Coordinates of C-alpha atoms in Angstrom, one line a residue:
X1 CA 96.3 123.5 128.4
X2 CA 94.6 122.4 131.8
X3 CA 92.6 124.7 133.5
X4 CA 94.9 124.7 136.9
X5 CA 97.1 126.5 134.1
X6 CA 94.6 128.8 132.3
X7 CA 94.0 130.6 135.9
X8 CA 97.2 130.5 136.9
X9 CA 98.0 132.6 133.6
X10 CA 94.9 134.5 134.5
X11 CA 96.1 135.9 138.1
X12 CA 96.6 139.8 137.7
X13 CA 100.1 139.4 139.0
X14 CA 99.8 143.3 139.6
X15 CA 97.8 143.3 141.9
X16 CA 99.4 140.3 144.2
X17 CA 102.9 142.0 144.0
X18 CA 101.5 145.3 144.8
X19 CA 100.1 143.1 147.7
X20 CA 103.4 141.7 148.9
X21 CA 105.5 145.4 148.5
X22 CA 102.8 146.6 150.7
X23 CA 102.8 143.9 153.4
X24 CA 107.0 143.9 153.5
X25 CA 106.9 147.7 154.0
X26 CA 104.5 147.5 156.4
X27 CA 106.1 144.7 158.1
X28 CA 109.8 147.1 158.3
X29 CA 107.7 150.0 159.2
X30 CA 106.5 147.8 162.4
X31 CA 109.9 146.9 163.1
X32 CA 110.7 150.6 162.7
X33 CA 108.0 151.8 165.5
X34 CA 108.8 149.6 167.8
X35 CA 112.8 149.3 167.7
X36 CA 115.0 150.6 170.7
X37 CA 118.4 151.6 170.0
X38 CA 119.8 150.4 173.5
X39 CA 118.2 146.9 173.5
X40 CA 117.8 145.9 169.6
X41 CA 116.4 143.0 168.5
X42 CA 116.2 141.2 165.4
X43 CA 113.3 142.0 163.0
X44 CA 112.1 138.6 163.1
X45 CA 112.8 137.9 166.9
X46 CA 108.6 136.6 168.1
X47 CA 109.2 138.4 171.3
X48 CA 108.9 141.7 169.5
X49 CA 105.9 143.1 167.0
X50 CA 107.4 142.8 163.9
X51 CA 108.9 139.1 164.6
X52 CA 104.9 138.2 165.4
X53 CA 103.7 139.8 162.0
X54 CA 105.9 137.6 160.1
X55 CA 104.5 134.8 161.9
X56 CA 101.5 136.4 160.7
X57 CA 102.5 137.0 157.7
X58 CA 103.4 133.3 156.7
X59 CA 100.0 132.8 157.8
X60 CA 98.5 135.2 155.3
X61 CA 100.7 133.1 152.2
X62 CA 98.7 129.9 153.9
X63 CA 95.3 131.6 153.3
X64 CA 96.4 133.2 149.7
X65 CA 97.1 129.3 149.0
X66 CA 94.4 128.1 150.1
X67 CA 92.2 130.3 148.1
X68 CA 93.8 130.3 145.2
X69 CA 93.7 126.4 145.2
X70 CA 89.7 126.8 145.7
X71 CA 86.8 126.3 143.6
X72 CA 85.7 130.0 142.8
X73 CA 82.3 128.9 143.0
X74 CA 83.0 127.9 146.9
X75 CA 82.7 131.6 148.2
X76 CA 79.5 131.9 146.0
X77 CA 77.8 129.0 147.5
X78 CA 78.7 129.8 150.8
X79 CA 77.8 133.2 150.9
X80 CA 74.8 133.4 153.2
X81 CA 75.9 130.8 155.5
X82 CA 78.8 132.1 156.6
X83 CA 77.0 135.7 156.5
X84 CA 74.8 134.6 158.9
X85 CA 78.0 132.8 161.1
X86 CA 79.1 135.9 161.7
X87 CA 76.1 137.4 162.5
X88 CA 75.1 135.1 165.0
X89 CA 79.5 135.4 166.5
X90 CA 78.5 139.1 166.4
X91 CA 75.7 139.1 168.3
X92 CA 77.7 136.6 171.2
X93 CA 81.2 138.8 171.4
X94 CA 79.6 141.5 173.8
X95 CA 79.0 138.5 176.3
X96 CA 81.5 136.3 175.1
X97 CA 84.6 138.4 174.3
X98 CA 87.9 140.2 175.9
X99 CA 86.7 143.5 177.0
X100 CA 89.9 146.3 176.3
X101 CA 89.5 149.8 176.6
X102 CA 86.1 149.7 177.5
X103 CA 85.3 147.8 174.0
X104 CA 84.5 144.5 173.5
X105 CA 86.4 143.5 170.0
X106 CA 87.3 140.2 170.3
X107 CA 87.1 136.4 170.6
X108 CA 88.7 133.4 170.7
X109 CA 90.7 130.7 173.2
X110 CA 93.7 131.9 174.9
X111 CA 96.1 134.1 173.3
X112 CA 94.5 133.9 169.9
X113 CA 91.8 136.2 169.4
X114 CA 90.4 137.5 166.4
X115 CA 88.2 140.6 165.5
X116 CA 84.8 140.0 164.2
X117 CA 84.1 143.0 163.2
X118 CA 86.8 142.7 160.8
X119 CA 86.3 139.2 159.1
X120 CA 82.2 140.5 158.8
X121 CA 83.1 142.6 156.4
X122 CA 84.4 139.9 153.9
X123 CA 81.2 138.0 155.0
X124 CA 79.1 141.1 154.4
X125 CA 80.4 141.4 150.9
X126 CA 79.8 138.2 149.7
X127 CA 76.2 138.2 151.2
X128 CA 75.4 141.4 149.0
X129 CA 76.8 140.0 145.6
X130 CA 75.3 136.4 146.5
X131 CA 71.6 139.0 146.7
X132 CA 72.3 141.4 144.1
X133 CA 73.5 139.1 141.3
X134 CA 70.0 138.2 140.3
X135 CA 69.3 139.8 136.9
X136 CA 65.9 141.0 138.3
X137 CA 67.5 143.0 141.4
X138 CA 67.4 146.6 140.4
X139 CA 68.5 148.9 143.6
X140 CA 66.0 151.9 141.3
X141 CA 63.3 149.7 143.3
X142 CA 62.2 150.7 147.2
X143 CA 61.9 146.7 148.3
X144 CA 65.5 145.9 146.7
X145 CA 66.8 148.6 148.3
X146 CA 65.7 147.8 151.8
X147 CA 66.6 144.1 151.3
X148 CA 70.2 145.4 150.6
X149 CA 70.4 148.2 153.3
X150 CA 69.1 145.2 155.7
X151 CA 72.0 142.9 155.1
X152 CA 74.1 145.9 155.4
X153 CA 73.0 147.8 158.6
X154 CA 72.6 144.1 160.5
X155 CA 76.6 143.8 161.1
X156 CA 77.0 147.9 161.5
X157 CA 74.1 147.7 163.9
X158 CA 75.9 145.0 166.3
X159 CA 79.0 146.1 165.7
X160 CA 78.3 149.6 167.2
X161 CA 77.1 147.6 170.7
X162 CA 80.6 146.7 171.3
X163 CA 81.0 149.6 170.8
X164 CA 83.4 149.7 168.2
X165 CA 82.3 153.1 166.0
X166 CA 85.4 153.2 163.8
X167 CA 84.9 149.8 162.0
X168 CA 81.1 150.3 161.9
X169 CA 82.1 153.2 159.7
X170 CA 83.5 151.0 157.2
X171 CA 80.5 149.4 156.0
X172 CA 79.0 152.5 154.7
X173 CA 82.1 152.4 152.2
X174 CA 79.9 150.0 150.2
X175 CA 77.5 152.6 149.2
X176 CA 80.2 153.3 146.1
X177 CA 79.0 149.9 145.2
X178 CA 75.5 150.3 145.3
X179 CA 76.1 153.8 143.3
X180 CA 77.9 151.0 140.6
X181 CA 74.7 148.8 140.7
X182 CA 72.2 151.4 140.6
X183 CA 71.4 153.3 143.4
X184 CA 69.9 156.5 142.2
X185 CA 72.2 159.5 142.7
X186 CA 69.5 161.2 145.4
X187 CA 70.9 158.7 148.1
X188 CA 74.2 160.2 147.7
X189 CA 73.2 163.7 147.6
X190 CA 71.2 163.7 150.6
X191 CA 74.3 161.9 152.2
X192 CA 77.1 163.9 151.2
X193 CA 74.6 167.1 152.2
X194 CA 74.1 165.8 156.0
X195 CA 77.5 165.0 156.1
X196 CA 78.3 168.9 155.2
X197 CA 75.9 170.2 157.4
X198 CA 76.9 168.0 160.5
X199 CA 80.8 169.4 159.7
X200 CA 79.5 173.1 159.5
X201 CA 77.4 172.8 162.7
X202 CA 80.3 171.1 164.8
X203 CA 82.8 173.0 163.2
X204 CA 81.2 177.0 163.7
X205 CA 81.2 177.8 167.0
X206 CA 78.5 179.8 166.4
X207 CA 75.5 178.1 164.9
X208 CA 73.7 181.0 163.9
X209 CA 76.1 181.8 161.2
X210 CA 75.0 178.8 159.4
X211 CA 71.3 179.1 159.9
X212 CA 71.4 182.5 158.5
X213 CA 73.3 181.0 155.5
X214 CA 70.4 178.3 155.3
X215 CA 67.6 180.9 155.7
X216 CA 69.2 182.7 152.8
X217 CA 69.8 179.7 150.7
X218 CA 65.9 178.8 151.1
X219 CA 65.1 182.2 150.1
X220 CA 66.7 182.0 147.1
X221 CA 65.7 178.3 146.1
X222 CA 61.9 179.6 146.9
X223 CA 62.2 182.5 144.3
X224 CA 63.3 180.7 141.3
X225 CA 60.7 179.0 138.9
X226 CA 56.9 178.8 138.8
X227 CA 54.4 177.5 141.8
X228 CA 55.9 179.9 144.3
X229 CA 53.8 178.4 147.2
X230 CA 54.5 174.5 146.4
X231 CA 58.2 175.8 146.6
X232 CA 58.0 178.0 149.9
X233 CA 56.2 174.7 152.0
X234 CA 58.9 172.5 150.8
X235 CA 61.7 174.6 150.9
X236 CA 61.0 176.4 154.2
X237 CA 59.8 172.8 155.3
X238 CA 63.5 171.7 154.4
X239 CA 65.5 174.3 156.2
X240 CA 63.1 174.3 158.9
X241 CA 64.5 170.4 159.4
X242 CA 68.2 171.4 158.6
X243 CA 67.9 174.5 161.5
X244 CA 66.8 171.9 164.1
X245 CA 69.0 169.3 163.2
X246 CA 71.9 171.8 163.9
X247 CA 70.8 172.5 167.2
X248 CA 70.3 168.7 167.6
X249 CA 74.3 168.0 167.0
X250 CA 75.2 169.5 170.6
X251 CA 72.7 167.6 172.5
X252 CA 73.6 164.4 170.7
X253 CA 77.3 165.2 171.3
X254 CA 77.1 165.9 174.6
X255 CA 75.5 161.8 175.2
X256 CA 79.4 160.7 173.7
X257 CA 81.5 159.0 175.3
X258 CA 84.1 161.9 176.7
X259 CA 87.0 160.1 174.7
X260 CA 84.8 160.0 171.7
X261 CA 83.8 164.3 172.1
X262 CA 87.4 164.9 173.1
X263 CA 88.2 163.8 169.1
X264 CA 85.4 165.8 167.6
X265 CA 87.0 168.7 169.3
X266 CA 90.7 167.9 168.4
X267 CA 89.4 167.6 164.8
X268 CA 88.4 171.1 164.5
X269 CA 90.9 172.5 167.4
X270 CA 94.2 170.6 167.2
X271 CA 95.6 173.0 169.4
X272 CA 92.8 173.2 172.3
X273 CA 94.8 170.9 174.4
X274 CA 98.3 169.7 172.5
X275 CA 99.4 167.8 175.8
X276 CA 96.2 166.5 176.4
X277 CA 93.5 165.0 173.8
X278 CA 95.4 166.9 171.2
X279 CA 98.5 164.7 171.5
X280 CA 98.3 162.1 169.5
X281 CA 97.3 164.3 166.1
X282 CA 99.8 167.0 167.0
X283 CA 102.8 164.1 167.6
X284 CA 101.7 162.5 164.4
X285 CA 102.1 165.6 162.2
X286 CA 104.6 166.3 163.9
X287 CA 106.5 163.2 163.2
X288 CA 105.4 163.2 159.6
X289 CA 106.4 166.8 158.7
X290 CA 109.9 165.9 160.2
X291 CA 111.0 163.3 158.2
X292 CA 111.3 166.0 155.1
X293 CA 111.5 165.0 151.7
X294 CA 113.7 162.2 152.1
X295 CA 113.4 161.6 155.6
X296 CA 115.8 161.0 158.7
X297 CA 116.6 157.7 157.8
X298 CA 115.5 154.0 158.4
X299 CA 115.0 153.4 162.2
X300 CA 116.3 157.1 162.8
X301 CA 113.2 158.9 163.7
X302 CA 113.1 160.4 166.7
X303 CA 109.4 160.9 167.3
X304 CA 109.4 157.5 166.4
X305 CA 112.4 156.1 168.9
X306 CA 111.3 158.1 171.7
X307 CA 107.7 156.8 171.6
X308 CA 105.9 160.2 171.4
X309 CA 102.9 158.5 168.9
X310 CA 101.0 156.1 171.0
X311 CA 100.0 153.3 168.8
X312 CA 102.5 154.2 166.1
X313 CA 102.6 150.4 165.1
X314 CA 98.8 150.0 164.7
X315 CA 96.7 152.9 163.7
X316 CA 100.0 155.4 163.3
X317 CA 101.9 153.4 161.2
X318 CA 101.9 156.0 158.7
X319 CA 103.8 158.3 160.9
X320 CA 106.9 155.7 161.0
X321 CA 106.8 156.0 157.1
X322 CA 106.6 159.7 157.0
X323 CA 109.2 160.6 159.5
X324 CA 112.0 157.7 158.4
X325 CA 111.3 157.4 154.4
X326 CA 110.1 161.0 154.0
X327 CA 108.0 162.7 151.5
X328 CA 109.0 160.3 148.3
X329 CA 108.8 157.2 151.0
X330 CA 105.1 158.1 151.7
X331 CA 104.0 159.3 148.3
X332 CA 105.7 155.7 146.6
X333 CA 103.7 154.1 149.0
X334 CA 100.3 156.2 148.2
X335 CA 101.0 155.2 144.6
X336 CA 101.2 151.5 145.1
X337 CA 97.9 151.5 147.2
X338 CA 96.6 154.0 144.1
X339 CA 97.6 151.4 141.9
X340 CA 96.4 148.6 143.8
X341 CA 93.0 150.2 143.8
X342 CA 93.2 151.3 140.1
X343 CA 93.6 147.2 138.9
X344 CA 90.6 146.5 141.4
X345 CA 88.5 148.6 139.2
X346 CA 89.8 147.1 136.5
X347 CA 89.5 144.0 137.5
X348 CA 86.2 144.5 138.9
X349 CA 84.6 145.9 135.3
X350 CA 85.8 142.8 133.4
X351 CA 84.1 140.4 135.5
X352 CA 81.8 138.1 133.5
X353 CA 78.8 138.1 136.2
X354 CA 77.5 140.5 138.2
X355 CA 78.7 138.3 142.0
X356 CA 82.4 138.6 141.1
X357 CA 81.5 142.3 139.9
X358 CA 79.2 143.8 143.0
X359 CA 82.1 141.5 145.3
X360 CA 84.8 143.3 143.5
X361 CA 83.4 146.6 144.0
X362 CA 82.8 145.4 147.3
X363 CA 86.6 145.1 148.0
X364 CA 87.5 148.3 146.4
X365 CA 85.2 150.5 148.4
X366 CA 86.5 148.9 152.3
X367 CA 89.7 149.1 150.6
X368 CA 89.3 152.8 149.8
X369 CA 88.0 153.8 152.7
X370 CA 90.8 152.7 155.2
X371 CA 93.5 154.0 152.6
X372 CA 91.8 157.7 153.1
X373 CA 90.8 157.2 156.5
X374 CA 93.9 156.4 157.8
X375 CA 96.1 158.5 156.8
X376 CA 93.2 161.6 156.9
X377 CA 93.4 160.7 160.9
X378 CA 97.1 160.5 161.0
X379 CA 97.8 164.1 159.6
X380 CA 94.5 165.7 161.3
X381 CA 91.8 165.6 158.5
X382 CA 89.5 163.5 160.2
X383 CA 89.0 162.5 163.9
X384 CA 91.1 159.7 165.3
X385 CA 88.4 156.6 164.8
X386 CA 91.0 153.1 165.5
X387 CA 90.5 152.8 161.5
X388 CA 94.0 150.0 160.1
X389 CA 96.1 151.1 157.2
X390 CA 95.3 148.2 155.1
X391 CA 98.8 145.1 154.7
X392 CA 100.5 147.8 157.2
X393 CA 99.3 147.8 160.5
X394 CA 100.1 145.4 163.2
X395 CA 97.7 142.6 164.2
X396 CA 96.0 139.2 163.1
X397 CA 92.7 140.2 162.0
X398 CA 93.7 142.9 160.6
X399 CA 96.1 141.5 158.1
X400 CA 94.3 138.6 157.2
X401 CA 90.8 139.8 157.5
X402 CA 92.0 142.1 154.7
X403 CA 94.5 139.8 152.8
X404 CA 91.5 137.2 152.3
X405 CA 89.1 140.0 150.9
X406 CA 91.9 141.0 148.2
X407 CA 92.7 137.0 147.2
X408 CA 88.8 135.9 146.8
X409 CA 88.2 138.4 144.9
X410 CA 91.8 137.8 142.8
X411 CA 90.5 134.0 142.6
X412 CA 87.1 135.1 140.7
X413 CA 89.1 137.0 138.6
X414 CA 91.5 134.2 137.6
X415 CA 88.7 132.1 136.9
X416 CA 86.2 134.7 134.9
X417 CA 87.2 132.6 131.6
X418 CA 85.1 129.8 133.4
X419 CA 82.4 131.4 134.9
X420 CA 79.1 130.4 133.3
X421 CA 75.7 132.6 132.1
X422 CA 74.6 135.1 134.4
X423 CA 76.0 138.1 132.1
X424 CA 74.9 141.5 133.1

């Protein structure tokens, strides 16, 4: 049998038709938010949103042939080069792009612009797996660690000058795959603790409650064990640093942008100004809740019709789902993203060298990220950030920034039988 025919055989069709279900609901769910009942339109009429995202669309199948047509080893050897591209496209869209909304996302000639931002994640990806697959790279080590944070925090860094806070977010999704590789459990510890701390100290509107419960907390850690002393420095040392970071978070607040304190507040008071900031989270779980368990209906929903979700095709999309399909609508479609992400892994830990692996991993962690995200922001978990529901949302670089992540990692797969040596 040739070998065109071996990886053909070897595509985890799973995974590409959970791909296409998700991209087809999507793509009704965007006809769905943006369909008016007096003046319809056809689904696929270009002059609407839904009629450009099949255009879209059939440009996605374009790239998916493209790379599944590749040499696998063609994203390996081009890893760093087109790493430090989009470095160097990064650095230029501040000057060089469309400013909207006071951000500066975008570039390109005309009406075809793409995001950056979005493609730099791909290009980050492969950059780290082209770096970590040496056998010798061990992320227990202080100078592999900084070479991988490096290549990491360069596109997050330029990315937030646009600024653009949301998508710089995403790379620190990656960390899961460092965790895979090696890095020791302390990183995460420390993470997930500031993380906790910053959401008590914005979240308690009265800051002294939670230093009291860190003074205590330090009390108690000081008295257990031997070398009482040793333990007092370091402890009290420890929530000496925790007591002023607290007091820190207003001041550093405050310095936001007003639309960027308005949805710290609306995170942990939806209902401090529900006509206001508030609006967009209180229409959205409004809109969600209404559809029920099975839903109104396709192209029925009236938070939907009526436009009461700004953005409902982009960053909302979820709401069109919840309100029109209904409970078993939006839980079918967390299972197939579930599922998508479950054959990832899968995928990821059969991998016959450690690039396809750490790139796999890679994929799996943006992937993730947006899935939670996304919806968190849509029902009021976490603050409204312009994060895409992955093969859903409206827009170019959305849909195929993400579709060519998925495929070039589905083309290592296909071709593991032919990889050679470098077996972790």
């Amino acid at each position: 049998m040739r070998e065109a025919d071996i990886q053909i055989n070897r595509v985890d069709w799973i995974a590409v038709l959970i791909y296409f279900a998700l991209v087809f609901i999507g793509w009704i769910n965007i006809y769905a938010a943006v369909f008016d009942s007096q003046y319809p339109k056809e689904i696929w009429d270009l002059s609407i949103n839904s009629g450009q995202q099949l255009v879209r669309i059939g440009i996605s199948i374009a790239l998916i042939t493209l790379i599944m047509v590749a040499d696998y080893r063609f994203f390996e050897n081009l890893a760093l080069p087109i790493y430090i591209l989009f470095i160097g496209i990064l650095i230029v869209t501040p000057f060089l792009g469309k400013e909207v909304n006071g951000q500066v996302l975008s570039v390109g000639f005309g009406s075809f612009r793409i995001q950056p931002g979005e493609f730099a994640k791909l290009t980050t990806a492969l950059a780290l797996a082209k770096v970590m697959e040496r056998p010798t790279f061990d992320l227990s080590k202080k100078n592999y660690q900084i070479i991988a944070f490096t290549i990491l925090l360069i596109p997050v860094g330029l990315i937030l000058l646009q600024p653009d806070t949301g998508t710089a977010m995403v790379y620190f999704s990656m960390l899961l795959m460092f965790y895979r590789e090696g890095l020791p459990q302390w990183y995460f510890v420390l993470g997930f603790g500031l993380v906790a701390v910053t959401l008590l100290g914005l979240g308690i509107e009265n800051n002294l409650y939670l230093v009291g419960a860190i003074v205590v907390v330090v009390a108690i850690l000081v008295s257990l064990g031997r070398r009482t002393w040793q333990r007092t420095v370091v402890f009290s040392l420890i929530g000496l640093g925790l007591i002023a970071y607290i007091y820190s978070l207003d001041y550093v607040v405050a310095k936001l942008p007003p639309h960027q304190q308005n949805r710290i507040m609306v995170l942990f008071n939806p209902n401090i100004d529900p006509l206001g900031v508030g609006w967009n989270v209180t229409q959205s779980k409004i809109a969600i809740g209404s559809g029920g368990l099975l839903g109104k209906g396709y192209l029925e929903g009236t938070q939907t019709k009526f436009d009461f979700v700004p953005e409902q095709h982009t960053d909302f999309i979820f709401c069109t789902l919840g309100e029109e399909f209904g409970w078993i609508g939006s839980l079918i479609v967390i299972g197939l993203f579930t599922g998508l992400l479950y054959r990832l892994v899968v995928m990821a830990e059969r991998q016959k060298n450690r690039f396809s692996r750490i790139y796999g991993y890679c994929v799996v962690s943006i992937l993730l990220f947006h899935f939670m995200i996304n919806i968190a922001m849509t029902i009021g978990l976490f603050p409204v950030v312009g994060i895409p529901l992955p093969f859903f949302s409206y827009g170019g670089s959305s849909l195929w920034s993400f579709t060519i992540l998925l495929f070039v990692f589905i083309k290592m797969d296909s071709s593991r039988a032919t990889q050679l040596g470098r077996l972790s």
